[in-house]
Amino acid sequence: MDLLIPEFGTIIWSFIGFLITFLILAKFAWKPLLKGLKERDNSIAQALQAAEAAKRDVSQLHTESEKLLAEAKAERDKIIQEAREFKESVMNNAREQAKQEGHKLISEAREAIRSERAAAIQDIKNQVAELSVAISEKILVRELADPAKQQELIEKTLNELKFN
Amino acid sequence: MYSKICKVLVPAFMLLSLGFNKQLFAASEEHQAQEAVAGHEATAHEAEAGKFNPGDFMFDHIKDAHDWHLLSFGHTHVSIPLPVILYSKNSGLHMFMSSKFKHGHADYKGFHLETSGENKGKILEADGSKPFDISITKNVAALFFSIFLILLIFLNVGKAYRKNPLKAPSGLQSFVEPIVTFLRDDVIKPSIGPKYERYMPYLLTLFFFIWINNMLGLIPLPPGGANLTGNIAVTLTLALFTFAITTFSGNKSYWKHIVNTPGVPAWLKLPPLPIIPLVEIIGIFTKPFVLMVRLFANITAGHIIALGFISLIYIFSEMSHPLAYGVSVVSILFNVFMMFLELLVAFIQAFVFTFLSAIYFGMAIEEHHEEHAHA
């Protein structure tokens, strides 16, 4: 039964022994150990955080550069588009102008031709009138030189005239 | 790191054994001489018993003693004598080696070592009264050795952290660190809560003290083999530490829960029968009591089983020798199996003691939120 009865001497020695062990370990083992563990935990956490931040920075840089690239591309496309449009408009204008110019030239030419022709026809008419007058004068002169012929003409004309 | 420990330990052992050897052999020679002179009268008790008594065999090993028994041939006992420190009301303070008693065959300065009966193994005065005994017994010597070993291990580890905490752990450090982080993150922090750091040094000391002593108890040769954590005085001391820390850490809400438990009808808390406070107050004491008994019983039981298997060999050898040889094979196999089991138990008991202590501390400092807890 005395197995179950604590010996006072053993209690005293184990109390002193455990207390001294505890005090020494607390100061010289657990304190540096726990502090060291905490420091290491912190440094690892910090390193992880730094890595995370760096990763974020890199991805931000990446997106920024991508954005810049996209902007540049858009700018380029815009410039090309504008140039194309400008070229188009310039060409259209030129074409339009040329057309108009052509039309104008043609119509002017046509006008000139018409007036020239009218003048020429007028001239021809005048000349034909003068020529026919001269020809009829010469014919009359020659016809009426013979008095028989004059008689015949008078008669013919009188025959043609029917008095009714 | 290993070779470093060896360098320290080996000379220490040699010194220890050298110191004891002289007295040891002196003691056994004297013993033999005396036996030769006195015939077998002095050992009449042993001779008369004659037969192997497994109960005595086991309990002699489990119990504390004033010398550290190594082996016996016939009636020659070889053991390491240990210092006896006594305070007698009659004759004051005495200090001498236990070899003076010649294993209970001689008186010294009016004291004698009981060899049988109720006080077997105790030192008594001539009038049969017990002096105040603070001797370095087997358990106390084992305690000193384990403290030496613990300090050696953990001061070394502590030094490594002091030098450079950011370095990856190496050597002993890498053995200790995972256990410490396991205890911190999976045992102590969840049990105590955010204020766990105050209790870390005590709980870590407790865990490693119990664990290392449990394992030293499994080594059959000195300086191991003492049943230190299976000694009720030692477990009582450890439980008292936990009890004291729990009681002194108790906050208002802890005491309120004991004296005036919320959510319990008033008639259960007031005279004539304040049953709930009574139960709670008893609970304050049963918690450390259970810690004390659990560790003591588990470790002692382990030693008893191991010794039981050894006893079988002796019991059968009294019947027939060939049978004993056969049994010894089985016994040893069972013993090896038990050793492995006890290695596990050594860890589990240290863990349980630490875990429960942490839970008690957690209960003592917990801040209760009445509305939620008892809604």
XYZ file of C-alpha atoms in Angstrom:
539
model
C 0.000 0.000 0.000
C 2.849 2.386 0.690
C 3.200 2.587 -3.087
C 0.240 4.967 -2.920
C 1.562 7.086 -0.077
C 3.782 9.902 -1.294
C 7.131 10.126 0.515
C 7.738 13.566 1.878
C 11.443 13.506 1.039
C 10.714 12.615 -2.580
C 8.165 15.413 -2.816
C 10.728 17.909 -1.556
C 13.452 16.740 -3.923
C 11.172 16.521 -6.943
C 9.710 19.924 -6.129
C 13.138 21.521 -5.889
C 14.429 19.601 -8.896
C 11.499 20.412 -11.120
C 11.392 24.049 -10.051
C 15.104 24.564 -10.754
C 14.830 22.747 -14.084
C 11.834 24.873 -14.986
C 13.540 28.147 -14.041
C 16.757 27.325 -15.890
C 14.972 26.038 -18.980
C 12.526 28.933 -19.007
C 15.361 31.423 -19.079
C 18.006 29.662 -21.129
C 16.092 27.253 -23.343
C 12.435 28.132 -23.892
C 12.897 31.876 -24.066
C 15.461 31.813 -26.893
C 13.693 28.868 -28.519
C 10.251 30.432 -28.607
C 11.688 33.808 -29.535
C 13.745 32.188 -32.274
C 10.756 30.298 -33.607
C 8.724 33.461 -33.646
C 11.482 35.400 -35.356
C 11.833 32.703 -37.966
C 8.073 32.581 -38.458
C 8.021 36.340 -38.860
C 10.917 36.384 -41.277
C 9.301 33.658 -43.351
C 5.998 35.493 -43.290
C 7.752 38.681 -44.320
C 9.611 36.926 -47.103
C 6.366 35.433 -48.351
C 4.708 38.815 -48.182
C 7.584 40.411 -50.067
C 7.388 37.692 -52.691
C 3.658 38.224 -52.979
C 4.163 41.982 -53.325
C 6.860 41.467 -55.930
C 4.576 39.120 -57.822
C 1.822 41.701 -57.684
C 4.205 44.410 -58.880
C 5.361 42.282 -61.752
C 1.839 41.447 -62.797
C 0.928 45.116 -62.507
C 3.901 46.039 -64.653
C 2.865 43.385 -67.097
C -0.669 44.677 -67.355
C 0.643 48.206 -67.660
C 2.976 47.298 -70.462
C 0.208 45.368 -72.123
C -2.038 48.370 -71.812
C 0.655 50.581 -73.290
C 1.139 48.159 -76.137
C -2.573 48.015 -76.801
C -2.743 51.791 -76.745
C 0.145 52.058 -79.156
C -1.493 49.546 -81.432
C -4.758 51.437 -81.328
C -2.896 54.674 -82.025
C -1.161 53.116 -84.982
C -4.411 51.722 -86.329
C -6.054 55.086 -85.887
C -3.244 56.857 -87.712
C -3.345 54.392 -90.556
C -7.109 54.651 -90.727
C -6.921 58.408 -90.791
C -4.268 58.371 -93.472
C -6.359 56.012 -95.522
C -9.389 58.204 -95.108
C -7.385 61.259 -95.969
C -6.014 59.604 -99.064
C -9.495 58.531 -100.013
C -10.897 61.990 -99.574
C -8.021 63.579 -101.418
C -8.476 61.210 -104.316
C -12.219 61.694 -104.319
C -11.829 65.424 -104.330
C -9.324 65.285 -107.128
C -11.556 62.996 -109.118
C -14.544 65.207 -108.546
C -12.622 68.291 -109.497
C -11.237 66.665 -112.608
C -14.711 65.568 -113.570
C -16.110 68.975 -113.044
C -13.257 70.542 -114.931
C -13.779 68.121 -117.765
C -17.491 68.794 -117.862
C -16.832 72.467 -117.882
C -14.285 72.181 -120.670
C -16.562 69.988 -122.730
C -19.539 72.240 -122.299
C -17.448 75.291 -123.137
C -16.127 73.543 -126.203
C -19.633 72.522 -127.186
C -20.810 76.098 -126.741
C -17.955 77.384 -128.829
C -18.624 74.819 -131.531
C -22.335 75.720 -131.626
C -21.688 79.425 -131.916
C -19.012 78.825 -134.528
C -21.395 76.685 -136.554
C -24.186 79.247 -136.272
C -21.825 81.948 -137.465
C -20.628 79.727 -140.287
C -24.192 78.859 -141.341
C -25.095 82.549 -141.256
C -22.104 83.300 -143.396
C -22.989 80.551 -145.842
C -26.576 81.767 -145.973
C -25.397 85.288 -146.770
C -23.015 84.076 -149.413
C -25.688 81.779 -150.959
C -28.121 84.723 -151.123
C -25.521 86.979 -152.745
C -24.555 84.209 -155.186
C -28.148 83.417 -156.125
C -28.894 87.106 -156.658
C -25.834 87.387 -158.888
C -26.724 84.197 -160.758
C -30.339 85.190 -161.267
C -29.175 88.619 -162.446
C -26.901 86.982 -165.022
C -29.683 84.581 -166.130
C -32.206 87.356 -166.439
C -29.832 89.464 -168.372
C -29.166 86.597 -170.788
C -32.829 85.495 -171.181
C -34.279 88.849 -171.772
C -31.861 89.873 -174.461
C -34.070 88.295 -177.246
C -37.467 90.130 -177.689
C -39.142 86.819 -178.743
C -38.187 85.289 -175.614
C -39.505 88.257 -173.732
C -42.829 87.760 -175.575
C -42.882 84.089 -174.830
C -42.260 84.766 -171.165
C -45.024 87.250 -171.052
C -47.357 84.864 -172.642
C -46.389 81.963 -170.485
C -46.817 83.993 -167.435
C -50.177 85.229 -168.686
C -51.208 81.644 -169.385
C -50.290 80.607 -165.993
C -52.375 83.339 -164.621
C -55.950 82.222 -165.118
C -58.504 84.885 -164.667
C -61.596 83.541 -163.605
C 25.895 17.026 -31.555
C 25.733 13.271 -30.682
C 29.464 12.927 -30.277
C 29.453 16.024 -28.126
C 26.951 14.443 -25.761
C 29.003 11.262 -25.664
C 32.074 13.276 -24.812
C 30.306 14.701 -21.792
C 28.334 11.649 -20.753
C 30.977 8.954 -20.904
C 33.425 10.595 -18.490
C 30.528 11.516 -16.254
C 29.474 7.888 -16.031
C 33.012 6.729 -15.502
C 33.488 9.219 -12.732
C 30.213 8.214 -11.182
C 30.985 4.527 -11.295
C 34.525 5.060 -10.027
C 33.224 7.030 -7.101
C 30.746 4.354 -6.235
C 32.857 1.342 -7.033
C 35.037 1.577 -3.971
C 32.152 1.741 -1.599
C 30.183 -0.724 -3.636
C 32.757 -3.459 -3.464
C 33.593 -2.594 0.066
C 29.950 -2.969 0.887
C 29.509 -6.298 -0.824
C 32.696 -7.719 0.650
C 31.665 -6.716 4.107
C 28.310 -8.197 3.435
C 29.799 -11.496 2.378
C 32.159 -11.526 5.293
C 29.367 -10.908 7.673
C 27.266 -13.581 6.103
C 30.119 -16.013 6.403
C 30.460 -15.229 10.088
C 26.820 -15.136 10.942
C 26.005 -18.137 8.827
C 22.633 -17.685 7.350
C 20.939 -16.401 10.441
C 20.723 -12.856 9.222
C 19.137 -13.941 5.989
C 16.847 -16.379 7.648
C 13.881 -14.515 6.325
C 15.055 -14.778 2.745
C 16.137 -18.374 3.180
C 12.890 -19.339 4.823
C 10.898 -17.703 2.081
C 13.200 -19.580 -0.269
C 10.732 -19.634 -3.047
C 10.568 -16.862 -5.553
C 7.950 -14.312 -4.640
C 6.891 -12.350 -7.751
C 5.030 -9.761 -5.680
C 8.120 -8.835 -3.668
C 10.243 -8.997 -6.796
C 8.037 -6.513 -8.613
C 7.447 -4.131 -5.762
C 11.111 -4.047 -4.789
C 11.787 -2.790 -8.288
C 8.921 -0.364 -8.487
C 9.341 1.173 -5.089
C 11.906 3.692 -4.053
C 15.009 2.450 -2.243
C 18.019 3.739 -0.367
C 20.405 1.980 -2.706
C 20.364 1.357 -6.414
C 20.179 -2.366 -6.860
C 22.120 -3.792 -9.798
C 22.100 -7.555 -9.296
C 22.273 -10.336 -6.759
C 24.059 -13.678 -6.845
C 22.700 -15.866 -4.154
C 22.896 -13.700 -1.081
C 25.376 -11.239 -2.493
C 23.673 -8.032 -3.486
C 25.499 -5.623 -5.727
C 24.059 -2.158 -5.547
C 25.084 1.465 -5.722
C 24.927 2.984 -2.246
C 23.214 6.363 -2.016
C 23.511 9.160 0.524
C 21.113 9.053 3.432
C 20.027 12.370 4.920
C 17.959 12.117 8.057
C 16.666 14.513 10.625
C 15.789 12.871 13.879
C 13.954 14.638 16.663
C 16.177 12.819 19.115
C 19.619 13.127 17.578
C 19.432 15.840 14.920
C 20.744 15.783 11.371
C 22.618 12.779 9.987
C 24.264 12.232 6.647
C 25.902 8.956 5.649
C 25.968 6.434 2.829
C 23.300 3.772 2.731
C 26.031 1.112 2.497
C 26.414 1.542 6.264
C 23.226 -0.491 6.705
C 24.719 -3.439 4.797
C 21.376 -4.075 3.066
C 19.495 -4.011 6.304
C 21.839 -6.292 8.237
C 23.392 -3.595 10.390
C 22.313 -0.659 12.509
C 24.023 2.659 12.176
C 23.849 5.579 14.610
C 20.679 4.180 16.055
C 18.939 3.850 12.711
C 18.131 0.658 10.886
C 16.742 -0.299 7.491
C 13.588 -2.381 7.671
C 13.774 -5.494 5.497
C 10.205 -6.696 5.834
C 6.765 -5.736 6.983
C 4.857 -2.547 6.541
C 7.893 -0.272 6.495
C 10.057 -2.441 4.261
C 12.880 -0.410 2.792
C 12.337 2.532 5.136
C 14.807 3.815 7.682
C 13.521 3.681 11.241
C 14.920 4.824 14.523
C 15.682 2.378 17.286
C 12.347 3.107 18.963
C 10.516 2.326 15.713
C 9.622 5.943 14.879
C 10.275 7.377 11.466
C 12.878 10.135 11.189
C 12.380 12.976 8.790
C 13.916 11.404 5.686
C 15.219 13.556 2.833
C 17.728 11.005 1.583
C 18.984 10.883 -1.957
C 17.071 7.718 -2.738
C 17.071 5.797 -6.003
C 14.313 8.017 -7.386
C 16.000 11.210 -6.279
C 19.283 10.113 -7.848
C 17.410 9.258 -11.037
C 15.736 12.661 -10.838
C 19.131 14.374 -10.610
C 20.398 12.414 -13.561
C 17.338 13.208 -15.653
C 17.607 16.894 -14.759
C 21.240 16.803 -15.828
C 20.261 15.155 -19.100
C 17.367 17.548 -19.714
C 19.541 20.587 -19.048
C 22.239 19.183 -21.310
C 19.802 18.702 -24.172
C 17.767 21.865 -23.895
C 20.484 24.323 -22.968
C 22.282 23.158 -26.075
C 19.156 23.671 -28.136
C 18.550 27.057 -26.551
C 22.082 28.113 -27.405
C 21.527 27.306 -31.070
C 18.496 29.603 -31.142
C 20.339 32.322 -29.315
C 23.139 32.188 -31.856
C 21.066 32.398 -34.981
C 17.313 31.898 -34.847
C 16.933 32.208 -38.616
C 19.203 29.265 -39.378
C 17.516 26.005 -40.335
C 17.479 23.694 -37.299
C 20.206 21.084 -37.074
C 21.137 18.232 -34.738
C 19.177 18.106 -31.486
C 17.394 21.250 -32.535
C 15.669 19.452 -35.388
C 14.492 16.791 -32.943
C 13.153 19.252 -30.393
C 11.710 21.856 -32.723
C 8.944 19.805 -34.369
C 7.798 18.594 -30.953
C 7.776 22.124 -29.589
C 5.879 23.465 -32.590
C 3.463 20.537 -32.407
C 2.792 21.261 -28.738
C 2.530 24.978 -29.385
C 0.288 24.905 -32.441
C -1.826 21.801 -31.887
C -2.001 21.419 -28.123
C -1.288 24.555 -26.153
C -2.573 27.319 -28.434
C -5.981 25.706 -29.089
C -6.422 24.775 -25.419
C -5.444 28.061 -23.813
C -6.278 30.636 -26.442
C -4.509 33.862 -27.333
C -2.757 34.237 -23.953
C -0.959 30.918 -24.337
C 2.563 32.317 -24.379
C 2.740 32.809 -20.600
C 2.239 29.092 -20.073
C 4.584 27.806 -22.751
C 7.753 27.483 -20.598
C 5.976 25.526 -17.880
C 4.109 23.227 -20.250
C 7.189 22.514 -22.350
C 9.256 21.762 -19.257
C 6.459 19.539 -17.977
C 6.157 17.625 -21.223
C 9.856 16.960 -21.705
C 10.388 16.245 -18.003
C 7.693 13.580 -17.990
C 8.592 12.155 -21.369
C 12.316 11.870 -20.739
C 11.763 10.412 -17.289
C 9.224 7.926 -18.662
C 11.774 6.763 -21.199
C 14.642 6.668 -18.710
C 12.423 4.445 -16.577
C 12.329 1.926 -19.414
C 16.110 1.544 -19.480
C 16.791 -1.335 -17.109
C 20.246 -0.214 -15.966
C 21.234 2.765 -13.785
C 20.978 5.677 -14.269
C 17.734 4.580 -15.864
C 15.282 2.069 -14.533
C 14.031 4.059 -11.605
C 10.279 4.284 -11.500
C 10.383 8.059 -11.188
C 7.232 9.085 -13.059
C 5.551 6.042 -11.518
C 6.258 7.423 -8.078
C 3.238 9.053 -6.562
C 5.303 11.713 -4.790
C 6.729 12.895 -8.103
C 3.396 12.892 -9.914
C 1.904 14.650 -6.906
C 4.534 17.378 -7.199
C 3.863 17.829 -10.897
C 0.107 17.897 -10.318
C 0.631 20.463 -7.563
C 2.445 22.743 -10.012
C -0.453 22.513 -12.441
C -2.928 23.028 -9.601
C -1.072 26.083 -8.310
C -0.759 27.665 -11.742
C -4.429 26.990 -12.542
C -5.567 28.455 -9.236
C -3.384 31.542 -9.479
C -4.330 32.193 -13.109
C -8.051 31.919 -12.404
C -9.808 35.094 -13.486
C -13.058 36.561 -12.218
C -15.182 34.589 -14.600
C -13.480 31.305 -13.583
C -14.272 31.843 -9.910
C -17.715 33.083 -10.730
C -18.398 29.862 -12.588
C -17.363 27.920 -9.504
C -19.132 29.912 -6.820
C -22.107 31.218 -8.764
C -22.457 29.151 -11.906
C -24.509 31.071 -14.459
C -27.536 29.377 -15.940
C -28.125 27.179 -12.876
C -31.281 27.722 -10.793
C -30.651 29.585 -7.545
C -31.907 26.787 -5.265
C -29.024 24.609 -6.431
C -26.511 27.239 -5.395
C -27.870 28.421 -2.035
C -28.004 26.763 1.395
C -29.171 24.342 2.654
C -27.719 22.338 -0.256
C -25.398 24.361 -2.537
C -24.717 21.326 -4.674
C -23.298 23.001 -7.767
C -20.655 25.114 -5.972
C -19.758 22.040 -3.921
C -19.242 19.949 -7.032
C -17.269 22.737 -8.672
C -15.023 23.169 -5.636
C -14.387 19.433 -5.462
C -13.639 19.643 -9.184
C -10.797 22.086 -8.548
C -9.040 19.356 -6.598
C -10.077 16.297 -8.592
C -8.511 17.669 -11.767
C -4.905 17.653 -10.502
C -5.640 14.517 -8.472
C -6.622 12.694 -11.638
C -3.437 13.947 -13.344
C -1.393 12.584 -10.470
C -3.063 9.172 -10.439
C -3.120 8.728 -14.202
C 0.594 9.226 -14.703
C 1.489 7.183 -11.634
C -0.809 4.297 -12.544
C 0.153 4.122 -16.206
C 3.881 4.123 -15.655
C 3.764 1.806 -12.662
C 1.505 -0.589 -14.548
C 3.984 -0.654 -17.428
C 6.812 -1.551 -15.052
C 4.699 -4.212 -13.364
C 3.834 -5.877 -16.664
C 7.464 -5.909 -17.783
C 8.519 -7.344 -14.422
C 5.652 -9.818 -14.552
C 6.990 -11.327 -17.750
C 10.433 -11.569 -16.171
C 8.914 -13.170 -13.076
C 7.449 -15.916 -15.211
C 10.952 -17.129 -15.994
C 11.775 -17.478 -12.287
C 8.468 -19.086 -11.480
C 8.889 -21.708 -14.191
C 12.552 -22.279 -13.346
C 11.440 -23.464 -9.905
C 9.390 -26.143 -11.660
C 11.853 -27.246 -14.311
C 14.808 -25.649 -15.997
C 14.052 -26.648 -19.605
C 10.560 -25.263 -19.203
C 12.036 -22.001 -17.926
C 14.243 -21.721 -21.007
C 11.183 -22.139 -23.206
C 9.210 -19.629 -21.204
C 12.067 -17.157 -21.239
C 11.888 -16.926 -25.020
C 8.209 -16.100 -24.851
C 8.787 -13.755 -21.920
C 11.488 -11.850 -23.695
C 9.379 -11.535 -26.827
C 6.479 -10.205 -24.786
C 8.854 -7.914 -22.983
C 10.132 -6.488 -26.245
C 6.564 -5.948 -27.350
C 5.767 -4.266 -24.035
C 8.842 -2.069 -24.396
C 7.532 -0.718 -27.667
C 4.128 -0.242 -26.154
C 5.686 1.525 -23.181
C 7.636 3.818 -25.489
C 4.295 4.855 -26.924
C 2.775 5.146 -23.440
C 5.753 7.262 -22.337
C 4.898 9.800 -25.029
C 1.137 9.566 -24.590
C 1.251 10.084 -20.833
C 3.555 13.083 -21.159
C 1.258 14.427 -23.848
C -1.920 13.830 -21.844
C -0.505 15.453 -18.715
C 0.584 18.489 -20.727
C -2.624 18.642 -22.744
C -4.882 18.459 -19.686
C -2.768 21.015 -17.832
C -3.140 23.323 -20.826
C -6.905 22.755 -20.852
C -7.121 23.581 -17.133
C -5.133 26.774 -17.697
C -7.403 27.590 -20.619
C -10.474 27.119 -18.425
C -8.953 29.327 -15.743
C -8.321 32.287 -18.043
C -11.232 31.901 -20.429
C -13.479 34.937 -20.769
C -17.067 33.714 -20.753
C -19.776 35.318 -22.803
C -22.837 34.427 -20.800
C -25.496 35.214 -23.380
C -23.939 32.921 -25.940
C -22.734 30.186 -23.657
C -26.018 29.626 -21.879
C -28.565 30.783 -24.384
